[in-house]
mmCIF file of C-alpha atoms and ligand atoms in Angstrom:
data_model
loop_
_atom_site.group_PDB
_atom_site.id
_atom_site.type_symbol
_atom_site.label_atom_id
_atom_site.label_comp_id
_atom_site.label_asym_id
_atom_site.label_seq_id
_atom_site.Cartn_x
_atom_site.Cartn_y
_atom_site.Cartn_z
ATOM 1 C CA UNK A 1 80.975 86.692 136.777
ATOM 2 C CA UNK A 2 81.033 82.925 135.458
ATOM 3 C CA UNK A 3 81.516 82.069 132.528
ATOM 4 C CA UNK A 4 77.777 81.206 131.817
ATOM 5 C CA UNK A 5 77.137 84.049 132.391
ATOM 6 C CA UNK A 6 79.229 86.167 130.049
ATOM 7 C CA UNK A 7 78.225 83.951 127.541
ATOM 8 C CA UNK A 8 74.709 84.373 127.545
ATOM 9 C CA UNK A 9 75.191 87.948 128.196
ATOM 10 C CA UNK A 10 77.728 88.407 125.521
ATOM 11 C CA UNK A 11 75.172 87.793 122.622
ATOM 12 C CA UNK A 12 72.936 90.608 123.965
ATOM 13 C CA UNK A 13 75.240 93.012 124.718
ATOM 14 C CA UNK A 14 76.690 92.914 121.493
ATOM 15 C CA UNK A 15 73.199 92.983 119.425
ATOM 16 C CA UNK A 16 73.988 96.841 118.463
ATOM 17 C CA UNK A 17 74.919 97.625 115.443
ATOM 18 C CA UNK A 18 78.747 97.684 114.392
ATOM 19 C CA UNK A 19 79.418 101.012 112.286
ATOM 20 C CA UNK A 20 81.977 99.873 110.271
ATOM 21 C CA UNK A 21 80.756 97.550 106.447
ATOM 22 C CA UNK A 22 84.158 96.029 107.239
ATOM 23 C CA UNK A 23 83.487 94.707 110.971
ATOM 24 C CA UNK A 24 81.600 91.719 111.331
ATOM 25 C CA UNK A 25 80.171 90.182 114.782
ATOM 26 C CA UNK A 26 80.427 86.014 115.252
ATOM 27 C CA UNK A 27 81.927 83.471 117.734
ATOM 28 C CA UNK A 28 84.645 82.934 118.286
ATOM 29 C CA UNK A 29 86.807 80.342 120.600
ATOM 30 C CA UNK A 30 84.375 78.977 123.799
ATOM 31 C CA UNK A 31 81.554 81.054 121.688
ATOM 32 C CA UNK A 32 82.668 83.982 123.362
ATOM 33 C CA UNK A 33 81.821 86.757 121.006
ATOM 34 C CA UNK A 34 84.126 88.672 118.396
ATOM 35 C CA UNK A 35 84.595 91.084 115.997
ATOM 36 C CA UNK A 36 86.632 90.055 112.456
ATOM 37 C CA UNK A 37 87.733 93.561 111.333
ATOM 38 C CA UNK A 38 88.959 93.059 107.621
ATOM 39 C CA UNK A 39 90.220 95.617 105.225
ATOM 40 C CA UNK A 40 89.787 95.747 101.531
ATOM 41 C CA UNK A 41 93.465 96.150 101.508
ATOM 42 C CA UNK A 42 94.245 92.425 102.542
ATOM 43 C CA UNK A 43 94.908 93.447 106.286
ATOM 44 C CA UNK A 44 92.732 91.822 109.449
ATOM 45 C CA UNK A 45 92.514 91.845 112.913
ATOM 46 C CA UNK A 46 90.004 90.180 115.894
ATOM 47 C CA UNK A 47 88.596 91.829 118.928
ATOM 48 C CA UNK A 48 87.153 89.781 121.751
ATOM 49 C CA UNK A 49 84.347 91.299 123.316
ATOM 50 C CA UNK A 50 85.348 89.754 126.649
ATOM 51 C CA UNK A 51 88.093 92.426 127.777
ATOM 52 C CA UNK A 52 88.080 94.185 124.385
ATOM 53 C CA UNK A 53 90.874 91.919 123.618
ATOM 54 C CA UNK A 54 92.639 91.810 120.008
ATOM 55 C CA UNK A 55 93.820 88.525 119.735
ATOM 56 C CA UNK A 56 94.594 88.492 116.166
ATOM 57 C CA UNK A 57 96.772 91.386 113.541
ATOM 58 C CA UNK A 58 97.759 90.080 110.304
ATOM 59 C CA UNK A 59 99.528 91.603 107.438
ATOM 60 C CA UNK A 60 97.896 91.628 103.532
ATOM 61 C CA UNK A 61 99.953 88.424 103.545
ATOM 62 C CA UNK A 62 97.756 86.994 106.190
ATOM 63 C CA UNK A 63 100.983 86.624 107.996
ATOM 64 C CA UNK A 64 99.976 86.632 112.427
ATOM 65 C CA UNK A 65 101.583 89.484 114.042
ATOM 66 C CA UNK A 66 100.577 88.988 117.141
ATOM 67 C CA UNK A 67 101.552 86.390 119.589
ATOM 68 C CA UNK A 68 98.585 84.330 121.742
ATOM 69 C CA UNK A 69 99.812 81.771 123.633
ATOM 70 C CA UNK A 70 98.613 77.912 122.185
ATOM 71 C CA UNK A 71 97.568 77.350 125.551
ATOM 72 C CA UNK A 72 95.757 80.454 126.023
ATOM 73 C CA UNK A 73 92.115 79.583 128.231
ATOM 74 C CA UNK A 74 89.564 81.766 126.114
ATOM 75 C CA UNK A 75 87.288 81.292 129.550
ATOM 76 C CA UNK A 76 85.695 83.818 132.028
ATOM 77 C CA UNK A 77 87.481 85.245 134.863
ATOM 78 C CA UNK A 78 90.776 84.271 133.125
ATOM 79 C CA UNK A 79 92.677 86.797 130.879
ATOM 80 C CA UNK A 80 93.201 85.632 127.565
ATOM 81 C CA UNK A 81 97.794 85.033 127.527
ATOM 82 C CA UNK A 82 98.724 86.674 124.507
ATOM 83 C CA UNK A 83 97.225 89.807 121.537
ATOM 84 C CA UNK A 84 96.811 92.947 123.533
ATOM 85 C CA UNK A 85 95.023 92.731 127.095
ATOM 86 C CA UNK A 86 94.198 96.246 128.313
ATOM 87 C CA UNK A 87 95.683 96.672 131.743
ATOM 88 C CA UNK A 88 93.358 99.341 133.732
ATOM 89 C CA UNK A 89 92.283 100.674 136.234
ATOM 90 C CA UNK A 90 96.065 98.766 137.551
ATOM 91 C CA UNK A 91 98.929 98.134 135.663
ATOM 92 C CA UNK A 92 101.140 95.840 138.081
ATOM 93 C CA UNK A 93 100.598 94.361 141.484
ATOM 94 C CA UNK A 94 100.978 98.051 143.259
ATOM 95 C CA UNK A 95 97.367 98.976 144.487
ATOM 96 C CA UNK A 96 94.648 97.193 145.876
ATOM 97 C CA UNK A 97 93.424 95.697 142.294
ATOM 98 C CA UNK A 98 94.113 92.207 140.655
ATOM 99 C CA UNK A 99 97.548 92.577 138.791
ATOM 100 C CA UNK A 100 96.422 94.568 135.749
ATOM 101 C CA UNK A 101 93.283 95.161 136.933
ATOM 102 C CA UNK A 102 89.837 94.241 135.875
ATOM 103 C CA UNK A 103 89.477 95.657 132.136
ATOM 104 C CA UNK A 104 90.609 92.734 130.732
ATOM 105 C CA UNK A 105 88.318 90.858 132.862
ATOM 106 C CA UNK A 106 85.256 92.247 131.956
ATOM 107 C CA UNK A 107 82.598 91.893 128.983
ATOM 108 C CA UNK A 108 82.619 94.833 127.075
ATOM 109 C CA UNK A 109 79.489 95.738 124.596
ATOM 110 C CA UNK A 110 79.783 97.601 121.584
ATOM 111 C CA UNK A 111 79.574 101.340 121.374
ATOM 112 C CA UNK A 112 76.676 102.153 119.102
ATOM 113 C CA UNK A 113 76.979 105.432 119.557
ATOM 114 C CA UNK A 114 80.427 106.757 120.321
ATOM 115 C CA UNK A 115 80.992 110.526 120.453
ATOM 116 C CA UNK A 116 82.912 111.974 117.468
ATOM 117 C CA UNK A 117 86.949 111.189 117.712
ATOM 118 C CA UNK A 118 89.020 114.050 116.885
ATOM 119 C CA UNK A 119 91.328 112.167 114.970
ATOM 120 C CA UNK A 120 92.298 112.351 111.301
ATOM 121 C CA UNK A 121 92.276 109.022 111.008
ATOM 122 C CA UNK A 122 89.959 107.909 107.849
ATOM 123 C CA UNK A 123 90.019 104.623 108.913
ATOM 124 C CA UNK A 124 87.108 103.187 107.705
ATOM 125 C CA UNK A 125 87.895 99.416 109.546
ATOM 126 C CA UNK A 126 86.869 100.213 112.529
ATOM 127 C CA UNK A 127 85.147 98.553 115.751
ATOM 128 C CA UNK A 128 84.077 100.821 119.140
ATOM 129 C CA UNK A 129 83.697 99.048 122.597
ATOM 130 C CA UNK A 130 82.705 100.192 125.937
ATOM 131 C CA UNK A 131 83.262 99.227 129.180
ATOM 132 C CA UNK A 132 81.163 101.012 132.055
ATOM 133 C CA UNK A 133 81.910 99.564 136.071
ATOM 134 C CA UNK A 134 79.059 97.335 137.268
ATOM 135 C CA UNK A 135 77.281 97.028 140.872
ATOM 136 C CA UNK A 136 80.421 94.315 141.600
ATOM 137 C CA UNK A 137 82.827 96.846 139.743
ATOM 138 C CA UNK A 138 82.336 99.943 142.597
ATOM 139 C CA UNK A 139 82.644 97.308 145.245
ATOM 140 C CA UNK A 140 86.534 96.869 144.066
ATOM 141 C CA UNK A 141 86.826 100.477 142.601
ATOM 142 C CA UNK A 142 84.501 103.195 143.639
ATOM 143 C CA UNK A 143 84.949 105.364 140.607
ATOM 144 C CA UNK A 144 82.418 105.925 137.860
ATOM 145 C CA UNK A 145 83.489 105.715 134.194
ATOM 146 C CA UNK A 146 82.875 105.117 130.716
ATOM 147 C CA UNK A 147 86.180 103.135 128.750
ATOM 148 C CA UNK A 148 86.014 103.466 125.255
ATOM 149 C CA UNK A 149 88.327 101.633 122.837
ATOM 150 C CA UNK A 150 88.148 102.087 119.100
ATOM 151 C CA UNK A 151 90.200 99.347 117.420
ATOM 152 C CA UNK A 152 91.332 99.941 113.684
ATOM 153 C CA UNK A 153 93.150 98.976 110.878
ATOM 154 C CA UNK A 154 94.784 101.607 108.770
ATOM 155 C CA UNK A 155 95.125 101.798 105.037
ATOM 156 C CA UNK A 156 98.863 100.615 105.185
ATOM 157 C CA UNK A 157 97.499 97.249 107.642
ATOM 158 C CA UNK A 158 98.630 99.362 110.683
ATOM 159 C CA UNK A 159 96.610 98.481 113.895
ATOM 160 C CA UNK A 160 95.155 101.346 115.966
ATOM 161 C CA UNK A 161 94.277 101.421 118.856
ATOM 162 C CA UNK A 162 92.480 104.434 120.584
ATOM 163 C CA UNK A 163 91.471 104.334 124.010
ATOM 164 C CA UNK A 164 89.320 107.151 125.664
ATOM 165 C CA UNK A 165 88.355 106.995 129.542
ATOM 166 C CA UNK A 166 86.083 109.746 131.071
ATOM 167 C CA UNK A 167 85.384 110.314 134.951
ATOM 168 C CA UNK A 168 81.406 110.185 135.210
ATOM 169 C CA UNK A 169 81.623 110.604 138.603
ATOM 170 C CA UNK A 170 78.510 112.820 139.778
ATOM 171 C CA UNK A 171 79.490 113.452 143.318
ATOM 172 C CA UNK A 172 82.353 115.329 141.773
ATOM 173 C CA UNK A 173 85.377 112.374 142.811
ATOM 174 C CA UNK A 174 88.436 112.903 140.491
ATOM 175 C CA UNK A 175 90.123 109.545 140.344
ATOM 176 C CA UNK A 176 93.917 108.124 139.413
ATOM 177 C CA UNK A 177 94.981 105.262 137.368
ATOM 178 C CA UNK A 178 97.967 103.444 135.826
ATOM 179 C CA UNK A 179 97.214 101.613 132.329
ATOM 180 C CA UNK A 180 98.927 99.777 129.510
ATOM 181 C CA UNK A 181 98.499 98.210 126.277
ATOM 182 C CA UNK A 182 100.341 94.605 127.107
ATOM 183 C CA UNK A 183 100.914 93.693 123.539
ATOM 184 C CA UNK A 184 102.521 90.466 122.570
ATOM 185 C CA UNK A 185 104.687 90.910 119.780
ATOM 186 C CA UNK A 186 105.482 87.567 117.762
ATOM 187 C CA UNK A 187 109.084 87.102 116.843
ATOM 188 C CA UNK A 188 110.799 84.042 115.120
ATOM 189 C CA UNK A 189 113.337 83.740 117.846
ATOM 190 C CA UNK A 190 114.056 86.250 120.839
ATOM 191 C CA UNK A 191 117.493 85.562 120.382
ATOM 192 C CA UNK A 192 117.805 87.599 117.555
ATOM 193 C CA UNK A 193 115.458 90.707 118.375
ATOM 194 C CA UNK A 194 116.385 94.075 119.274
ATOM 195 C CA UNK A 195 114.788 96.886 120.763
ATOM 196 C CA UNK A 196 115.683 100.648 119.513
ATOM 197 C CA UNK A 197 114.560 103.436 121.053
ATOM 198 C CA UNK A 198 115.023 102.789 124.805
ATOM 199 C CA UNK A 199 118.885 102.935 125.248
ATOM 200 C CA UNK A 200 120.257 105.502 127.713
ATOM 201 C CA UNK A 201 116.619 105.762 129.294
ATOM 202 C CA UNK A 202 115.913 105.094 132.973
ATOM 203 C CA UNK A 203 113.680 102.063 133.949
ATOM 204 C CA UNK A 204 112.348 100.381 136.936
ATOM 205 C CA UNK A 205 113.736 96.409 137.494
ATOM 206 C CA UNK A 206 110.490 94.053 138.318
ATOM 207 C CA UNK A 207 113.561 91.905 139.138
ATOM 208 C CA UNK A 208 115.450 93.744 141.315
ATOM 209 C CA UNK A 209 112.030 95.132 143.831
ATOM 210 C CA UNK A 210 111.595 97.640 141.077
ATOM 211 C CA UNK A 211 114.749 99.419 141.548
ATOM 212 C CA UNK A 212 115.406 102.374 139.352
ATOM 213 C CA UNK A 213 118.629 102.096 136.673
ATOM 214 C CA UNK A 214 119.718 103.887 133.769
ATOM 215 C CA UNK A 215 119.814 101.472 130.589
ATOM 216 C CA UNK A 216 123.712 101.382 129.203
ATOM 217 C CA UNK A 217 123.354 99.598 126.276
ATOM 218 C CA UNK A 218 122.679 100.829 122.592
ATOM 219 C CA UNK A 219 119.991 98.486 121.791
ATOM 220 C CA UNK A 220 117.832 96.154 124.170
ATOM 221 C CA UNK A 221 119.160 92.201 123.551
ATOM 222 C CA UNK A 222 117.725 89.271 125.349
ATOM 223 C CA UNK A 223 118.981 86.454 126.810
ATOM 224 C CA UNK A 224 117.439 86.067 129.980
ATOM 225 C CA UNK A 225 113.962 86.987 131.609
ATOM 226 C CA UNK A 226 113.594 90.706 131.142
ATOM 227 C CA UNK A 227 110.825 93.017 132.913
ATOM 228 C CA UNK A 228 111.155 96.504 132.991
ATOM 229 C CA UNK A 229 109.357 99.472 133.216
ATOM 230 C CA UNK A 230 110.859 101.901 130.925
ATOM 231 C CA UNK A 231 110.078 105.600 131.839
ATOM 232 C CA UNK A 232 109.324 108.820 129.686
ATOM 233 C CA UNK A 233 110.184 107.138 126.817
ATOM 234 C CA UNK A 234 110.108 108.664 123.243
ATOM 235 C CA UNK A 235 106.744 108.440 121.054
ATOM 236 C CA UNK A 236 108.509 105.784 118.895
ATOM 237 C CA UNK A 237 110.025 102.198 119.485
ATOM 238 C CA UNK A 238 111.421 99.619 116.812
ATOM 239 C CA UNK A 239 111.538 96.141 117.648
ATOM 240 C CA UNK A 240 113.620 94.580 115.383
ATOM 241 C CA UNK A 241 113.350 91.089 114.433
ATOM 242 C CA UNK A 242 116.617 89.910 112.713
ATOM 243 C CA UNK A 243 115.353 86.801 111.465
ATOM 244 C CA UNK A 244 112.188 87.665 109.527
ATOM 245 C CA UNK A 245 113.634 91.056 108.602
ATOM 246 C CA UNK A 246 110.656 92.528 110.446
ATOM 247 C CA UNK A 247 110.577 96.090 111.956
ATOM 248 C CA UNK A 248 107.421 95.950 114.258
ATOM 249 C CA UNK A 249 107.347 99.921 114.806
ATOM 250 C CA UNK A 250 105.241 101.239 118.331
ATOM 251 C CA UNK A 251 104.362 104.575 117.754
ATOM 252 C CA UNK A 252 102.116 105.945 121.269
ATOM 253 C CA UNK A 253 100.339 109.218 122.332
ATOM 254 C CA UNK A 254 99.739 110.010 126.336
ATOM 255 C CA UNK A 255 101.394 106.925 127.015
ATOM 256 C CA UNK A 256 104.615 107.733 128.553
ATOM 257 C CA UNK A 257 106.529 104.912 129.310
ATOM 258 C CA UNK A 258 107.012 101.593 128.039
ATOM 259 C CA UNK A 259 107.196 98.033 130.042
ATOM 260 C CA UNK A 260 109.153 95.155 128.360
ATOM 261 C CA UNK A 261 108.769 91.744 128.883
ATOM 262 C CA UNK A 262 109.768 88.179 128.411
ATOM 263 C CA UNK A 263 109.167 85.376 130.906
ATOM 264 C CA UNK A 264 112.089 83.428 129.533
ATOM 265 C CA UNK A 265 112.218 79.363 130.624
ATOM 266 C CA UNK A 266 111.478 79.344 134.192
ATOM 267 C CA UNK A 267 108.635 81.749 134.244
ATOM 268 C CA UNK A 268 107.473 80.042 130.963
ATOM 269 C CA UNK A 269 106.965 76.894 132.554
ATOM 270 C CA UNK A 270 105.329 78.648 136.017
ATOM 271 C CA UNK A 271 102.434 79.767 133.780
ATOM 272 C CA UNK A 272 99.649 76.920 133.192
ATOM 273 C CA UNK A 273 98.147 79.581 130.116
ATOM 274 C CA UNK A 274 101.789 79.566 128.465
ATOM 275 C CA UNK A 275 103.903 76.741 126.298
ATOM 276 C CA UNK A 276 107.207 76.251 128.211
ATOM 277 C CA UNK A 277 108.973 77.226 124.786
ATOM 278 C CA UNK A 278 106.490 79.978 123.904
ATOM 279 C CA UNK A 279 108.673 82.591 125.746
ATOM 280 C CA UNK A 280 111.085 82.032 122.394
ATOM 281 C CA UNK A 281 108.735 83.471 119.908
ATOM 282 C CA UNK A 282 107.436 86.277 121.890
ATOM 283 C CA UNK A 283 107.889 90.030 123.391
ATOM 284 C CA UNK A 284 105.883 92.163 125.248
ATOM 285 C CA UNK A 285 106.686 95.986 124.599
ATOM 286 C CA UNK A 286 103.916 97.902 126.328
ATOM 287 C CA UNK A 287 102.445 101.871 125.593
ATOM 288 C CA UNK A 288 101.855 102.467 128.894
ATOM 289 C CA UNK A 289 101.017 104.851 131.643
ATOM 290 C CA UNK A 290 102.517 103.809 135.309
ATOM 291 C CA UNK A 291 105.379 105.891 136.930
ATOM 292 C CA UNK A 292 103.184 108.673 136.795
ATOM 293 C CA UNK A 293 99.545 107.331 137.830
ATOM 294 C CA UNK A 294 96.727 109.802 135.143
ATOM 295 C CA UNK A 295 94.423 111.762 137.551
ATOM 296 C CA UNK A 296 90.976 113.310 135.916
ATOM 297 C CA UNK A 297 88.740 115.522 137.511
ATOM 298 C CA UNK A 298 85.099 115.084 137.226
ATOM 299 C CA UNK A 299 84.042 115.131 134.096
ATOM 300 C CA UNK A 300 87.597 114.923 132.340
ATOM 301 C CA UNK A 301 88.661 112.635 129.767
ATOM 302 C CA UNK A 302 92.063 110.824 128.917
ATOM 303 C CA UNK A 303 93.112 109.674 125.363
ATOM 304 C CA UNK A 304 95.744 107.083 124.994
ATOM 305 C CA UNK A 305 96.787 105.573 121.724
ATOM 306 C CA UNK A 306 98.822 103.441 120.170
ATOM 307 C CA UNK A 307 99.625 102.847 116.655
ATOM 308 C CA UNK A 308 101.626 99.267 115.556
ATOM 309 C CA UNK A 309 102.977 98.742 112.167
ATOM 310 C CA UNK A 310 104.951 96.349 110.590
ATOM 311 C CA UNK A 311 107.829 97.053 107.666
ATOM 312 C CA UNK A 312 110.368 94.985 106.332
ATOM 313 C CA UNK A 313 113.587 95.898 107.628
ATOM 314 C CA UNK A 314 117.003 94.169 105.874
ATOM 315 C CA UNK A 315 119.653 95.479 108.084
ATOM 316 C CA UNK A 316 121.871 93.664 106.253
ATOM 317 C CA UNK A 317 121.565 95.776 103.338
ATOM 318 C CA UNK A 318 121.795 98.701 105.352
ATOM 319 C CA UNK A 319 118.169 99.416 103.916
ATOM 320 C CA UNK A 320 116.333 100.829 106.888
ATOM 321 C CA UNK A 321 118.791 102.601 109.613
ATOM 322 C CA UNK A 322 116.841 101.910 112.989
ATOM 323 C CA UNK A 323 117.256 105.811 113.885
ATOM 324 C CA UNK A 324 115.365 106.925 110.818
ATOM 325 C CA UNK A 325 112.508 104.596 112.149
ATOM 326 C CA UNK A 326 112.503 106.384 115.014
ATOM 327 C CA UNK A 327 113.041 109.837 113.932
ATOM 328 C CA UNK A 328 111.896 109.388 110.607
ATOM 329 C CA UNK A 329 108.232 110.835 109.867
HETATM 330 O O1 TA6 B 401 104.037 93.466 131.746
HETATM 331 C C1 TA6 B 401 104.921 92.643 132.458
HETATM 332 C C2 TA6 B 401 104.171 91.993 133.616
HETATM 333 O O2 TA6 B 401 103.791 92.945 134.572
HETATM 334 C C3 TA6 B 401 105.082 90.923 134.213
HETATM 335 O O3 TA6 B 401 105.516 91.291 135.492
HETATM 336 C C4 TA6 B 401 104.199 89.669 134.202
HETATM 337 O O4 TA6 B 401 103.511 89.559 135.415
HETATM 338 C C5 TA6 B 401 103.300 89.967 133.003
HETATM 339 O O5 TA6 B 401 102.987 91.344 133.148
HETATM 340 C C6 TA6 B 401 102.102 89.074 132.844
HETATM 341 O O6 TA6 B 401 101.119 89.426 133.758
HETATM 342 P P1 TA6 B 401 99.718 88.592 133.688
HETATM 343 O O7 TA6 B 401 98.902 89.142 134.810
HETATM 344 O O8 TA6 B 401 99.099 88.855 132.347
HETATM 345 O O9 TA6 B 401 100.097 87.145 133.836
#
């Protein structure tokens, strides 16, 4: 679809009514449409309606927790490089899709009238989205669905994100998927981050033809480009950035295992949407669904969600012991 297109299509689809008296609709970069979610509490965060992308979390600081790229082209068929793109029906290159598939690609429309979620959350900063496959859509992947994402910020500025995907197929088709939530952390140097929560786990090498290995060391460093797909990986990960005294903690639901990322230099400058020194203030750690591909029947329906929060963490002062992050409550 061209860009014109989305555009003038983006103001009608998202005429309905947002639920929440803390969401508000307006334009943002290109005058593609988005939605400001701000809580009373000081928190914020921004949703673009083109591939239900958040492209903005910030604290009750206003501090940016997320990392978009300064290059980032907020312009139809590209994905927007940075915040959280949602990578479905395809995460990766294996299948017949784009890489990450067309989700992210897509104009979404907001959900005026979602069906009830289950969970306790009492979040009352909240935006729905849906995403249903056009004509084009079955040409590329013959299933019928409905993708909803709720997008949220808790009452402690945590950002929530709630992702429900139903097979409408009438002829009675089940269909299979991979999916992730590629979320670009921002850190103040990946030098000095660390990742908890992954050590001893096996995890597929992007850079080695995705060869399977066991992960020996007792916290994730960087120092070079790093892509791998971590698999059945705990509920909890702490990314720990030394610098800011930052804990950003992941905290995921039917999302098994967990990609992580960083271009480093050479990649950095391969990628037109990406600052050749950007890969030095950013990490992807991804919720995500791929080793073992989510099949639903006719009918079914898959919840995946993902909960991000950010606490001050002085390691220093021996304040806030990594494990009790991740086995704490
Ligand atoms: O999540 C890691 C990864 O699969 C890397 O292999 C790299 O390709 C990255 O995603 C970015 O992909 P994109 O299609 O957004 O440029």
């Amino acid at each position: 679809m061209s860009s014109e297109k989305v555009l003038s299509s983006a103001s009608a689809s998202a005429s309905a009514p947002l639920a929440s008296p803390h969401a508000e609709l307006c334009r943002g970069i290109n005058g593609l449409d988005k939605v400001v979610l701000r809580d009373p509490r000081g928190s914020s965060a921004e949703v673009y309606l083109y591939g239900a992308h958040v492209t903005s979390w910030k604290n009750d600081h206003g501090e940016e927790l997320l990392f978009v790229s300064s290059k980032a082209i907020f312009k139809p068929p590209k994905a927007i490089r940075g915040g959280i793109p949602i990578c479905f029906p395809q995460f990766s290159n294996i299948g017949s899709l784009e890489q990450h598939g067309f989700a992210r690609n897509r104009l979404w429309t907001i959900d005026a009238d979602p069906p009830p979620f289950s969970t306790t959350s009492s979040s009352k900063t909240f935006v729905d989205l849906i995403l249903k496959p056009s004509e084009e859509d079955m040409k590329i992947w013959a299933h019928s669905f409905e993708f909803r994402l709720r997008v949220a910020l808790g009452p402690g500025g945590d950002l929530l994100l709630t992702s429900r995907i139903r097979n409408t197929s009438v002829d009675g088709k089940p269909f299979s998927f991979t999916f992730a939530y590629h979320t670009y952390f921002s850190v103040s140097d990946i030098s000095e981050v660390r990742v908890e929560g992954l050590e001893t786990l096996d995890y597929l090498d992007n850079l080695q033809n995705r060869e399977r290995f066991t992960e020996q060391g007792d916290a994730i460093t960087f120092e070079s480009e790093v892509d791998k797909i971590y698999l059945s990986t705990p509920t909890k990960i702490a990314i720990l950035d030394h610098e800011k005294k930052r804990t950003f903690v992941l905290r995921k639901d039917g999302l098994p295992d967990a990609v992580v990322w960083n271009p480093w230099d050479k990649k950095a400058k391969a990628m037109v949407d990406f600052g050749d020194e950007e890969y030095k203030h950013m990490l992807c750690v991804e919720a995500a669904a791929v080793e073992k591909p989510i099949t639903l029947k006719a009918g079914e329906e898959w919840k995946g969600r993902q909960e991000l929060s950010a606490v001050p963490s002085s390691y220093c002062s021996g304040q806030l012991d990594p494990q009790k992050v991740l086995h704490g409550s």
